Short mmCIF file of C-alpha atoms in Angstrom, two decimals:
data_model
loop_
_atom_site.label_atom_id
_atom_site.label_comp_id
_atom_site.label_asym_id
_atom_site.label_seq_id
_atom_site.Cartn_x
_atom_site.Cartn_y
_atom_site.Cartn_z
CA UNK A 1302 101.15 96.82 109.44
CA UNK A 1303 99.79 96.28 112.99
CA UNK A 1304 96.53 96.02 114.88
CA UNK A 1305 95.76 99.22 116.79
CA UNK A 1306 95.59 98.32 120.52
CA UNK A 1307 93.06 101.12 121.10
CA UNK A 1308 90.84 100.11 118.17
CA UNK A 1309 91.64 96.42 117.56
CA UNK A 1310 89.05 96.13 114.80
CA UNK A 1311 91.29 98.38 112.68
CA UNK A 1312 94.81 98.07 111.32
CA UNK A 1313 97.48 100.75 111.04
CA UNK A 1314 99.62 100.76 107.92
CA UNK A 1315 102.90 102.61 107.42
CA UNK A 1316 104.11 103.93 104.08
CA UNK A 1317 107.89 104.11 103.94
CA UNK A 1318 107.62 107.19 101.73
CA UNK A 1319 105.74 109.05 104.49
CA UNK A 1320 107.64 110.20 107.59
CA UNK A 1321 104.88 111.64 109.77
CA UNK A 1322 101.71 109.58 109.52
CA UNK A 1323 100.21 106.11 109.87
CA UNK A 1324 97.07 105.18 107.92
CA UNK A 1325 94.05 103.39 109.36
CA UNK A 1326 91.94 100.72 107.64
CA UNK A 1327 89.12 98.41 108.61
CA UNK A 1328 89.78 94.68 108.65
CA UNK A 1329 88.20 94.63 105.19
CA UNK A 1330 90.66 97.16 103.82
CA UNK A 1331 88.42 100.24 103.85
CA UNK A 1332 90.46 103.43 104.47
CA UNK A 1333 89.06 105.31 107.44
CA UNK A 1334 90.90 108.58 107.09
CA UNK A 1335 88.24 109.88 104.69
CA UNK A 1336 85.22 109.01 106.85
CA UNK A 1337 83.89 112.40 107.89
CA UNK A 1338 82.85 113.14 111.47
CA UNK A 1339 84.45 110.04 112.99
CA UNK A 1340 87.61 109.88 115.05
CA UNK A 1341 89.00 107.06 112.93
CA UNK A 1342 91.67 108.92 111.02
CA UNK A 1343 95.26 107.72 110.96
CA UNK A 1344 97.91 108.58 113.54
CA UNK A 1345 99.99 111.73 113.16
CA UNK A 1346 103.56 111.26 114.38
CA UNK A 1347 105.01 114.00 116.57
CA UNK A 1348 108.54 113.02 115.50
CA UNK A 1349 109.61 112.15 111.98
CA UNK A 1350 110.69 108.59 111.28
CA UNK A 1351 112.29 108.12 107.88
CA UNK A 1352 111.86 104.92 105.88
CA UNK A 1353 109.28 103.32 108.19
CA UNK A 1354 109.58 99.61 107.47
CA UNK A 1355 107.90 97.99 110.49
CA UNK A 1356 105.11 98.48 113.01
CA UNK A 1357 104.56 96.57 116.24
CA UNK A 1358 101.92 96.84 118.96
CA UNK A 1359 101.79 95.90 122.62
CA UNK A 1360 98.72 96.21 124.86
CA UNK A 1361 98.75 100.02 124.84
CA UNK A 1362 101.24 101.39 122.31
CA UNK A 1363 102.30 101.22 118.69
CA UNK A 1364 106.01 101.06 117.87
CA UNK A 1365 107.06 102.77 114.63
CA UNK A 1366 110.38 101.39 113.41
CA UNK A 1367 112.70 102.97 110.88
CA UNK A 1368 114.73 100.67 108.65
CA UNK A 1369 117.97 101.31 110.62
CA UNK A 1370 119.65 101.48 107.23
CA UNK A 1371 121.95 103.80 105.33
CA UNK A 1372 121.12 105.46 102.04
CA UNK A 1373 121.88 103.63 98.79
CA UNK A 1374 125.07 105.69 98.52
CA UNK A 1375 126.13 104.66 102.05
CA UNK A 1376 125.29 107.91 103.82
CA UNK A 1377 124.23 107.82 107.47
CA UNK A 1378 120.53 108.66 107.89
CA UNK A 1379 119.82 109.38 111.60
CA UNK A 1380 116.04 109.63 111.07
CA UNK A 1381 116.05 106.03 109.83
CA UNK A 1382 117.66 104.94 113.11
CA UNK A 1383 114.58 105.96 115.11
CA UNK A 1384 111.93 103.89 116.86
CA UNK A 1385 108.90 105.87 118.00
CA UNK A 1386 106.66 104.56 120.78
CA UNK A 1387 103.19 106.09 120.31
CA UNK A 1388 100.72 105.91 123.17
CA UNK A 1389 97.38 107.73 122.98
CA UNK A 1390 98.65 111.01 121.61
CA UNK A 1391 102.05 111.00 123.30
CA UNK A 1392 105.28 109.58 121.91
CA UNK A 1393 108.73 108.56 123.09
CA UNK A 1394 111.75 108.45 120.80
CA UNK A 1395 114.09 105.46 121.07
CA UNK A 1396 117.28 104.43 119.33
CA UNK A 1397 119.17 101.13 119.21
CA UNK A 1398 122.69 100.56 120.50
CA UNK A 1399 123.93 97.82 118.17
CA UNK A 1400 127.34 97.54 119.88
CA UNK A 1401 126.34 94.58 122.09
CA UNK A 1402 125.25 92.51 119.11
CA UNK A 1403 128.36 90.49 118.26
CA UNK A 1404 127.05 89.30 114.89
CA UNK A 1405 126.04 92.88 113.98
CA UNK A 1406 129.56 94.30 113.96
CA UNK A 1407 131.69 95.40 111.05
CA UNK A 1408 131.30 98.02 108.36
CA UNK A 1409 129.81 95.55 105.91
CA UNK A 1410 127.01 94.58 108.31
CA UNK A 1411 126.12 98.20 109.08
CA UNK A 1412 126.19 99.12 105.40
CA UNK A 1413 123.75 96.31 104.55
CA UNK A 1414 121.57 96.46 107.69
CA UNK A 1415 117.89 96.72 106.81
CA UNK A 1416 115.17 96.11 109.41
CA UNK A 1417 111.76 95.27 107.94
CA UNK A 1418 109.96 93.38 110.69
CA UNK A 1419 108.98 94.19 114.27
CA UNK A 1420 106.81 92.59 116.95
CA UNK A 1421 106.25 92.94 120.67
CA UNK A 1422 106.77 89.34 121.81
CA UNK A 1423 107.59 87.70 125.14
CA UNK A 1424 107.62 91.09 126.88
CA UNK A 1425 110.20 92.66 124.55
CA UNK A 1426 110.41 94.44 121.24
CA UNK A 1427 111.94 92.25 118.51
CA UNK A 1428 113.28 93.29 115.13
CA UNK A 1429 113.60 91.17 112.01
CA UNK A 1430 116.26 91.92 109.41
CA UNK A 1431 115.81 91.63 105.69
CA UNK A 1432 119.53 92.15 105.20
CA UNK A 1433 122.11 90.98 105.68
CA UNK A 1434 121.63 87.24 106.03
CA UNK A 1435 124.03 85.54 108.47
CA UNK A 1436 125.38 82.34 106.93
CA UNK A 1437 122.21 82.16 104.85
CA UNK A 1438 119.89 82.69 107.83
CA UNK A 1439 117.62 85.60 108.72
CA UNK A 1440 118.49 87.50 111.87
CA UNK A 1441 115.92 87.99 114.64
CA UNK A 1442 117.04 90.55 117.25
CA UNK A 1443 115.70 90.98 120.80
CA UNK A 1444 115.80 94.44 122.37
CA UNK A 1445 115.60 95.62 125.98
CA UNK A 1446 115.63 99.20 127.27
CA UNK A 1447 118.73 100.54 128.98
CA UNK A 1448 118.12 101.87 132.47
CA UNK A 1449 119.35 105.42 131.98
CA UNK A 1450 118.01 106.58 128.61
CA UNK A 1451 115.53 105.90 125.82
CA UNK A 1452 117.98 103.52 124.19
CA UNK A 1453 117.49 99.85 123.39
CA UNK A 1454 120.35 97.41 123.71
CA UNK A 1455 120.49 94.16 121.78
CA UNK A 1456 120.10 91.35 124.30
CA UNK A 1457 119.89 88.51 121.81
CA UNK A 1458 120.47 87.83 118.12
CA UNK A 1459 119.07 84.60 116.67
CA UNK A 1460 119.62 83.34 113.11
CA UNK A 1461 116.44 81.72 111.76
CA UNK A 1462 116.61 79.06 109.07
CA UNK A 1463 113.96 80.24 106.60
CA UNK A 1464 115.41 78.32 103.67
CA UNK A 1465 117.57 81.21 102.51
CA UNK A 1466 114.78 83.77 102.81
CA UNK A 1467 114.80 86.98 104.84
CA UNK A 1468 112.36 88.57 107.28
CA UNK A 1469 109.84 90.94 105.71
CA UNK A 1470 107.47 91.34 108.67
CA UNK A 1471 106.71 89.88 112.11
CA UNK A 1472 103.42 89.46 113.95
CA UNK A 1473 101.89 88.05 117.12
CA UNK A 1474 98.39 86.58 117.18
CA UNK A 1475 96.08 87.95 119.90
CA UNK A 1476 95.28 85.17 122.35
CA UNK A 1477 98.30 83.10 121.28
CA UNK A 1478 101.24 85.25 122.39
CA UNK A 1479 103.80 82.41 122.49
CA UNK A 1480 103.96 82.11 118.70
CA UNK A 1481 105.80 84.53 116.44
CA UNK A 1482 104.62 84.75 112.84
CA UNK A 1483 107.28 85.51 110.26
CA UNK A 1484 106.53 86.81 106.79
CA UNK A 1485 109.56 85.87 104.70
CA UNK A 1486 110.74 87.02 101.30
CA UNK A 1487 113.87 87.55 99.28
CA UNK A 1488 116.72 89.40 100.96
CA UNK A 1489 117.47 90.98 97.60
CA UNK A 1490 115.59 90.66 94.34
CA UNK A 1491 112.34 88.72 94.09
CA UNK A 1492 111.04 85.44 95.56
CA UNK A 1493 107.52 84.20 96.35
CA UNK A 1494 106.71 85.15 99.99
CA UNK A 1495 106.26 82.44 102.63
CA UNK A 1496 104.69 82.46 106.10
CA UNK A 1497 106.39 80.70 109.04
CA UNK A 1498 105.51 80.31 112.71
CA UNK A 1499 108.16 80.17 115.42
CA UNK A 1500 107.54 78.89 118.96
CA UNK A 1501 110.73 80.49 120.33
CA UNK A 1502 113.89 82.18 119.03
CA UNK A 1503 115.78 78.86 119.12
CA UNK A 1504 112.91 76.76 117.73
CA UNK A 1505 112.77 75.45 114.18
CA UNK A 1506 110.49 77.65 112.02
CA UNK A 1507 107.39 75.84 110.74
CA UNK A 1508 106.35 76.70 107.19
CA UNK A 1509 102.68 77.32 106.36
CA UNK A 1510 100.96 76.61 103.07
CA UNK A 1511 99.02 79.90 102.94
CA UNK A 1512 99.21 81.37 99.45
CA UNK A 1513 100.50 84.93 99.68
CA UNK A 1514 100.42 87.70 97.07
CA UNK A 1515 103.59 88.74 95.32
CA UNK A 1516 105.33 91.66 97.05
CA UNK A 1517 103.62 90.93 100.40
CA UNK A 1518 105.13 93.54 102.70
CA UNK A 1519 103.07 93.49 105.92
CA UNK A 1520 100.90 91.04 107.83
CA UNK A 1521 98.69 90.90 110.90
CA UNK A 1522 97.30 87.65 112.31
CA UNK A 1523 93.87 87.92 113.93
CA UNK A 1524 92.56 86.21 117.06
CA UNK A 1525 90.13 84.15 114.95
CA UNK A 1526 92.95 82.66 112.90
CA UNK A 1527 92.58 84.89 109.88
CA UNK A 1528 95.19 87.22 108.46
CA UNK A 1529 95.46 90.51 106.63
CA UNK A 1530 98.26 91.22 104.19
CA UNK A 1531 99.32 94.41 102.45
CA UNK A 1532 101.56 94.47 99.39
CA UNK A 1533 104.28 96.95 98.51
CA UNK A 1534 103.57 99.71 96.02
CA UNK A 1535 105.89 101.81 93.91
CA UNK A 1536 105.88 105.51 93.11
CA UNK A 1537 106.13 106.78 89.57
CA UNK A 1538 109.56 108.32 89.13
CA UNK A 1539 109.62 111.67 87.44
CA UNK A 1540 105.84 112.03 87.45
CA UNK A 1541 104.55 115.49 86.55
CA UNK A 1542 101.86 117.24 88.62
CA UNK A 1543 98.51 115.63 87.92
CA UNK A 1544 100.04 112.32 86.83
CA UNK A 1545 99.12 109.16 88.78
CA UNK A 1546 101.21 108.95 91.95
CA UNK A 1547 101.63 105.18 91.97
CA UNK A 1548 103.30 103.07 89.31
CA UNK A 1549 102.22 100.01 91.32
CA UNK A 1550 99.31 100.28 93.74
CA UNK A 1551 99.62 98.81 97.22
CA UNK A 1552 96.85 96.23 97.76
CA UNK A 1553 95.10 94.88 100.87
CA UNK A 1554 94.39 91.12 101.04
CA UNK A 1555 92.16 89.13 103.38
CA UNK A 1556 92.46 85.50 104.44
CA UNK A 1557 89.97 84.03 106.89
CA UNK A 1558 92.10 81.00 107.73
CA UNK A 1559 95.83 80.43 107.94
#
Protein backbone atom coordinates (compact mmCIF):
# COMPACT_ATOMS: atom_id res chain seq x y z
CA UNK A 1 0.00 0.00 0.00
CA UNK A 2 1.41 3.43 -0.98
CA UNK A 3 0.29 6.95 -1.78
CA UNK A 4 0.38 7.63 -5.52
CA UNK A 5 2.85 10.51 -6.11
CA UNK A 6 0.85 11.63 -9.16
CA UNK A 7 -2.50 11.53 -7.35
CA UNK A 8 -1.63 11.86 -3.64
CA UNK A 9 -5.28 11.87 -2.60
CA UNK A 10 -5.43 8.21 -3.65
CA UNK A 11 -3.67 5.05 -2.50
CA UNK A 12 -2.38 2.17 -4.59
CA UNK A 13 -2.85 -1.33 -3.22
CA UNK A 14 -1.10 -4.49 -4.40
CA UNK A 15 -2.64 -7.95 -4.24
CA UNK A 16 0.02 -10.64 -3.97
CA UNK A 17 -2.19 -12.97 -6.01
CA UNK A 18 -2.12 -10.52 -8.95
CA UNK A 19 1.09 -10.15 -10.98
CA UNK A 20 0.21 -7.36 -13.41
CA UNK A 21 -1.91 -4.69 -11.73
CA UNK A 22 -2.13 -2.26 -8.82
CA UNK A 23 -5.54 -1.13 -7.55
CA UNK A 24 -6.49 2.46 -6.73
CA UNK A 25 -8.66 3.65 -3.84
CA UNK A 26 -9.68 6.97 -2.36
CA UNK A 27 -8.48 7.83 1.13
CA UNK A 28 -11.88 6.62 2.32
CA UNK A 29 -11.44 3.21 0.75
CA UNK A 30 -13.63 3.67 -2.32
CA UNK A 31 -12.33 1.62 -5.29
CA UNK A 32 -11.77 3.88 -8.28
CA UNK A 33 -11.25 1.29 -10.98
CA UNK A 34 -15.01 1.05 -11.54
CA UNK A 35 -15.67 4.80 -11.85
CA UNK A 36 -16.60 5.21 -15.51
CA UNK A 37 -15.16 8.01 -17.63
CA UNK A 38 -12.43 9.00 -15.19
CA UNK A 39 -8.73 8.30 -15.50
CA UNK A 40 -8.56 6.94 -11.97
CA UNK A 41 -8.19 3.25 -12.70
CA UNK A 42 -5.37 1.22 -11.21
CA UNK A 43 -1.90 0.84 -12.70
CA UNK A 44 -1.20 -1.88 -15.25
CA UNK A 45 2.31 -3.30 -14.92
CA UNK A 46 4.30 -3.77 -18.12
CA UNK A 47 6.37 -6.50 -16.46
CA UNK A 48 5.03 -9.24 -14.23
CA UNK A 49 6.03 -9.21 -10.58
CA UNK A 50 5.08 -12.36 -8.71
CA UNK A 51 4.05 -12.30 -5.05
CA UNK A 52 3.96 -8.49 -4.71
CA UNK A 53 4.40 -7.90 -0.98
CA UNK A 54 5.43 -4.23 -0.80
CA UNK A 55 4.93 -0.87 -2.47
CA UNK A 56 6.99 2.28 -1.99
CA UNK A 57 6.77 5.75 -3.53
CA UNK A 58 9.23 8.57 -4.05
CA UNK A 59 8.38 11.99 -5.49
CA UNK A 60 7.67 10.66 -8.98
CA UNK A 61 7.61 6.86 -9.04
CA UNK A 62 6.06 3.82 -7.42
CA UNK A 63 8.28 0.85 -6.59
CA UNK A 64 6.63 -2.57 -6.84
CA UNK A 65 8.53 -5.13 -4.78
CA UNK A 66 8.29 -8.89 -5.05
CA UNK A 67 8.76 -10.94 -1.89
CA UNK A 68 12.31 -12.03 -2.90
CA UNK A 69 11.31 -15.45 -1.61
CA UNK A 70 11.33 -19.03 -2.80
CA UNK A 71 8.26 -21.21 -3.17
CA UNK A 72 7.05 -23.24 -0.19
CA UNK A 73 8.84 -26.25 -1.66
CA UNK A 74 12.11 -24.29 -1.94
CA UNK A 75 12.04 -23.67 -5.68
CA UNK A 76 13.65 -20.53 -7.08
CA UNK A 77 11.05 -18.06 -8.38
CA UNK A 78 12.81 -15.39 -10.51
CA UNK A 79 9.64 -13.29 -10.92
CA UNK A 80 9.51 -12.88 -7.14
CA UNK A 81 13.03 -11.42 -7.21
CA UNK A 82 11.88 -8.39 -9.20
CA UNK A 83 11.46 -4.75 -8.23
CA UNK A 84 9.60 -2.65 -10.78
CA UNK A 85 10.01 1.13 -10.84
CA UNK A 86 6.86 2.63 -12.42
CA UNK A 87 6.94 6.23 -13.59
CA UNK A 88 4.02 7.71 -15.52
CA UNK A 89 3.46 4.84 -17.90
CA UNK A 90 7.06 3.67 -18.18
CA UNK A 91 8.79 1.08 -16.03
CA UNK A 92 12.30 -0.10 -15.19
CA UNK A 93 13.04 -3.60 -13.92
CA UNK A 94 15.49 -3.96 -11.04
CA UNK A 95 16.89 -6.90 -9.12
CA UNK A 96 18.82 -7.11 -5.84
CA UNK A 97 22.36 -8.43 -5.45
CA UNK A 98 22.27 -9.85 -1.92
CA UNK A 99 25.93 -10.91 -1.96
CA UNK A 100 27.19 -7.77 -0.17
CA UNK A 101 24.83 -8.31 2.75
CA UNK A 102 26.94 -10.26 5.24
CA UNK A 103 24.00 -11.19 7.47
CA UNK A 104 22.01 -12.34 4.42
CA UNK A 105 24.32 -15.20 3.47
CA UNK A 106 23.78 -18.91 3.77
CA UNK A 107 21.26 -21.32 2.32
CA UNK A 108 19.02 -21.10 5.38
CA UNK A 109 18.70 -17.31 5.08
CA UNK A 110 17.88 -17.44 1.37
CA UNK A 111 15.37 -20.23 1.91
CA UNK A 112 13.54 -18.19 4.58
CA UNK A 113 13.95 -14.72 3.04
CA UNK A 114 10.62 -12.92 2.75
CA UNK A 115 10.43 -9.17 2.07
CA UNK A 116 7.12 -7.57 3.05
CA UNK A 117 7.94 -3.90 3.58
CA UNK A 118 9.40 -1.17 1.39
CA UNK A 119 9.85 2.59 1.64
CA UNK A 120 11.79 5.30 -0.14
CA UNK A 121 13.59 6.94 2.80
CA UNK A 122 16.66 9.14 3.14
CA UNK A 123 17.19 9.11 -0.63
CA UNK A 124 17.28 5.31 -0.95
CA UNK A 125 14.94 2.38 -1.31
CA UNK A 126 14.70 0.31 1.88
CA UNK A 127 13.29 -3.18 2.33
CA UNK A 128 11.88 -4.72 5.49
CA UNK A 129 12.01 -8.47 6.04
CA UNK A 130 9.31 -10.53 7.66
CA UNK A 131 11.63 -13.51 7.74
CA UNK A 132 14.05 -14.53 8.90
CA UNK A 133 14.63 -12.69 12.16
CA UNK A 134 18.30 -12.11 13.05
CA UNK A 135 18.88 -12.93 16.71
CA UNK A 136 15.23 -12.13 17.34
CA UNK A 137 15.36 -8.79 15.50
CA UNK A 138 13.73 -7.68 12.25
CA UNK A 139 16.07 -6.83 9.40
CA UNK A 140 15.89 -3.45 7.65
CA UNK A 141 17.95 -3.35 4.43
CA UNK A 142 19.20 -0.27 2.57
CA UNK A 143 19.65 -0.48 -1.20
CA UNK A 144 21.63 1.63 -3.66
CA UNK A 145 21.83 1.23 -7.45
CA UNK A 146 24.97 -0.18 -9.02
CA UNK A 147 26.55 2.08 -11.62
CA UNK A 148 26.48 -0.29 -14.57
CA UNK A 149 23.08 -2.01 -14.52
CA UNK A 150 19.57 -1.94 -13.08
CA UNK A 151 20.75 -3.85 -10.04
CA UNK A 152 20.55 -2.79 -6.41
CA UNK A 153 23.31 -3.67 -3.99
CA UNK A 154 22.77 -3.92 -0.25
CA UNK A 155 24.65 -1.04 1.35
CA UNK A 156 23.39 -1.56 4.88
CA UNK A 157 21.54 -4.15 6.96
CA UNK A 158 20.17 -3.06 10.34
CA UNK A 159 18.49 -5.35 12.89
CA UNK A 160 15.57 -3.55 14.57
CA UNK A 161 14.43 -4.54 18.05
CA UNK A 162 10.66 -4.79 17.63
CA UNK A 163 10.17 -7.03 20.64
CA UNK A 164 10.47 -10.23 18.62
CA UNK A 165 8.14 -9.04 15.88
CA UNK A 166 8.88 -8.81 12.16
CA UNK A 167 8.38 -6.11 9.53
CA UNK A 168 5.06 -6.27 7.68
CA UNK A 169 5.17 -2.87 5.97
CA UNK A 170 7.12 0.40 5.95
CA UNK A 171 5.98 3.96 5.31
CA UNK A 172 7.18 7.56 5.26
CA UNK A 173 4.92 10.45 6.25
CA UNK A 174 4.74 13.32 3.73
CA UNK A 175 6.26 16.43 5.28
CA UNK A 176 8.17 14.40 7.90
CA UNK A 177 10.66 12.43 5.80
CA UNK A 178 13.13 11.75 8.63
CA UNK A 179 10.84 9.24 10.35
CA UNK A 180 10.27 5.70 9.15
CA UNK A 181 7.02 4.04 10.19
CA UNK A 182 7.15 0.30 10.72
CA UNK A 183 4.09 -1.93 10.75
CA UNK A 184 5.14 -5.01 12.71
CA UNK A 185 3.57 -8.44 13.05
CA UNK A 186 4.47 -12.05 13.64
CA UNK A 187 7.32 -13.48 11.58
CA UNK A 188 5.38 -16.74 11.47
CA UNK A 189 1.94 -17.52 12.80
CA UNK A 190 -0.26 -14.84 14.36
CA UNK A 191 0.35 -11.88 16.69
CA UNK A 192 -1.49 -8.57 17.19
CA UNK A 193 0.11 -5.97 14.87
CA UNK A 194 2.00 -3.00 16.32
CA UNK A 195 3.10 0.33 14.84
CA UNK A 196 6.59 1.74 15.52
CA UNK A 197 8.41 4.88 14.41
CA UNK A 198 12.15 4.93 13.79
CA UNK A 199 14.24 8.12 13.57
CA UNK A 200 17.18 6.34 11.91
CA UNK A 201 18.34 2.79 11.16
CA UNK A 202 20.41 2.71 14.37
CA UNK A 203 17.78 4.44 16.54
CA UNK A 204 15.61 2.65 19.07
CA UNK A 205 12.12 2.00 17.62
CA UNK A 206 9.34 3.85 19.46
CA UNK A 207 6.11 1.91 19.90
CA UNK A 208 2.75 3.61 19.27
CA UNK A 209 -0.53 2.84 20.99
CA UNK A 210 -2.65 2.94 17.81
CA UNK A 211 -5.05 0.00 17.79
CA UNK A 212 -4.63 -1.93 14.55
CA UNK A 213 -6.90 -4.54 12.98
CA UNK A 214 -5.89 -8.18 13.00
CA UNK A 215 -4.03 -9.21 9.83
CA UNK A 216 -2.98 -5.60 9.07
CA UNK A 217 -0.85 -5.98 5.95
CA UNK A 218 -0.26 -2.47 4.58
CA UNK A 219 -0.15 1.08 5.90
CA UNK A 220 0.24 4.63 4.66
CA UNK A 221 0.75 7.61 6.98
CA UNK A 222 -0.77 10.87 5.78
CA UNK A 223 0.62 14.40 6.04
CA UNK A 224 -2.16 15.35 8.49
CA UNK A 225 -1.14 12.61 10.92
CA UNK A 226 -3.80 10.11 9.96
CA UNK A 227 -3.23 6.63 8.61
CA UNK A 228 -4.84 4.12 6.29
CA UNK A 229 -4.50 0.39 6.84
CA UNK A 230 -5.45 -2.56 4.66
CA UNK A 231 -5.80 -6.10 5.98
CA UNK A 232 -4.84 -9.35 4.30
CA UNK A 233 -7.50 -11.45 2.62
CA UNK A 234 -7.56 -15.12 1.72
CA UNK A 235 -8.77 -16.91 -1.39
CA UNK A 236 -11.13 -19.84 -1.21
CA UNK A 237 -9.17 -22.95 -2.11
CA UNK A 238 -10.86 -25.26 -4.56
CA UNK A 239 -13.70 -22.84 -5.27
CA UNK A 240 -15.87 -23.75 -8.24
CA UNK A 241 -16.83 -21.18 -10.91
CA UNK A 242 -19.45 -18.85 -9.50
CA UNK A 243 -18.42 -19.45 -5.88
CA UNK A 244 -17.24 -16.48 -3.80
CA UNK A 245 -13.60 -15.71 -4.59
CA UNK A 246 -12.57 -14.69 -1.08
CA UNK A 247 -12.69 -16.84 2.03
CA UNK A 248 -11.61 -13.75 3.98
CA UNK A 249 -12.23 -10.30 2.53
CA UNK A 250 -9.46 -7.71 2.61
CA UNK A 251 -10.65 -4.61 4.50
CA UNK A 252 -9.67 -0.93 4.41
CA UNK A 253 -9.38 0.94 7.73
CA UNK A 254 -9.13 4.66 8.46
CA UNK A 255 -7.54 6.40 11.43
CA UNK A 256 -7.51 10.18 11.62
CA UNK A 257 -4.83 10.35 14.30
CA UNK A 258 -1.84 8.18 15.13
